[in-house]
Amino acid sequence: IYDTLYDVLCKRNDPIEYRCIALARLAKRIRGGQNAYNSNAVVAQDIIKRALDMYEFHEKRGDIGTASDYSSTPVEHFRLTLEYQEVFNLVRFGKMNRVVQKAKDLEEEVNKISDLRNLDWRPDIRLKWWTWQCRLRAAAFCLDSTLWLQARDQMRELENKAENCGAHGLANYLRK
């Protein structure tokens, strides 16, 4: 895989989190604007798999967490960012039952991380909203009106929760 940003980060020996996010952004660019039958689907999925594998390898070695916070998801929970990219790829190119299950699993994982709820910008709400967005897309693809309505209602509930807890910027972002 060749990406200029990823290559520069590797040469500078920047933290693994930065390198993984460069790969995630590359996968996002590849999947963007493509239809579900595009051959780039496999490439985007392979890039995310590589980033997840690389992150897990470095996590086992104990050299994770050297990056400073640079995204709305705290660096100690960076793996969630990669797993969300994986489910975003699945929703565009995968089997919808896998999308729904992966989204449920991610929401459960986010619910277990209490410190996400303690941050002013409420990454827990944003992450859970995206799980429902993926389920909404899967429901639309499968013509599952029950899941679609449930997803829509849960997304609205999370938007209102963001507004009510004072995360007005997040609420506006989610509503757009």
mmCIF file of C-alpha atoms in Angstrom, residues 10-11 15 148 159 161:
data_model
loop_
_atom_site.group_PDB
_atom_site.id
_atom_site.type_symbol
_atom_site.label_atom_id
_atom_site.label_comp_id
_atom_site.label_asym_id
_atom_site.label_seq_id
_atom_site.Cartn_x
_atom_site.Cartn_y
_atom_site.Cartn_z
ATOM 1 C CA CYS A 10 6.675 5.760 8.704
ATOM 2 C CA LYS A 11 9.906 7.494 7.686
ATOM 3 C CA PRO A 15 3.414 6.930 16.633
ATOM 4 C CA TRP A 148 -34.985 1.391 9.794
ATOM 5 C CA GLU A 159 -29.111 13.863 18.849
ATOM 6 C CA LYS A 161 -29.238 13.625 24.283
#
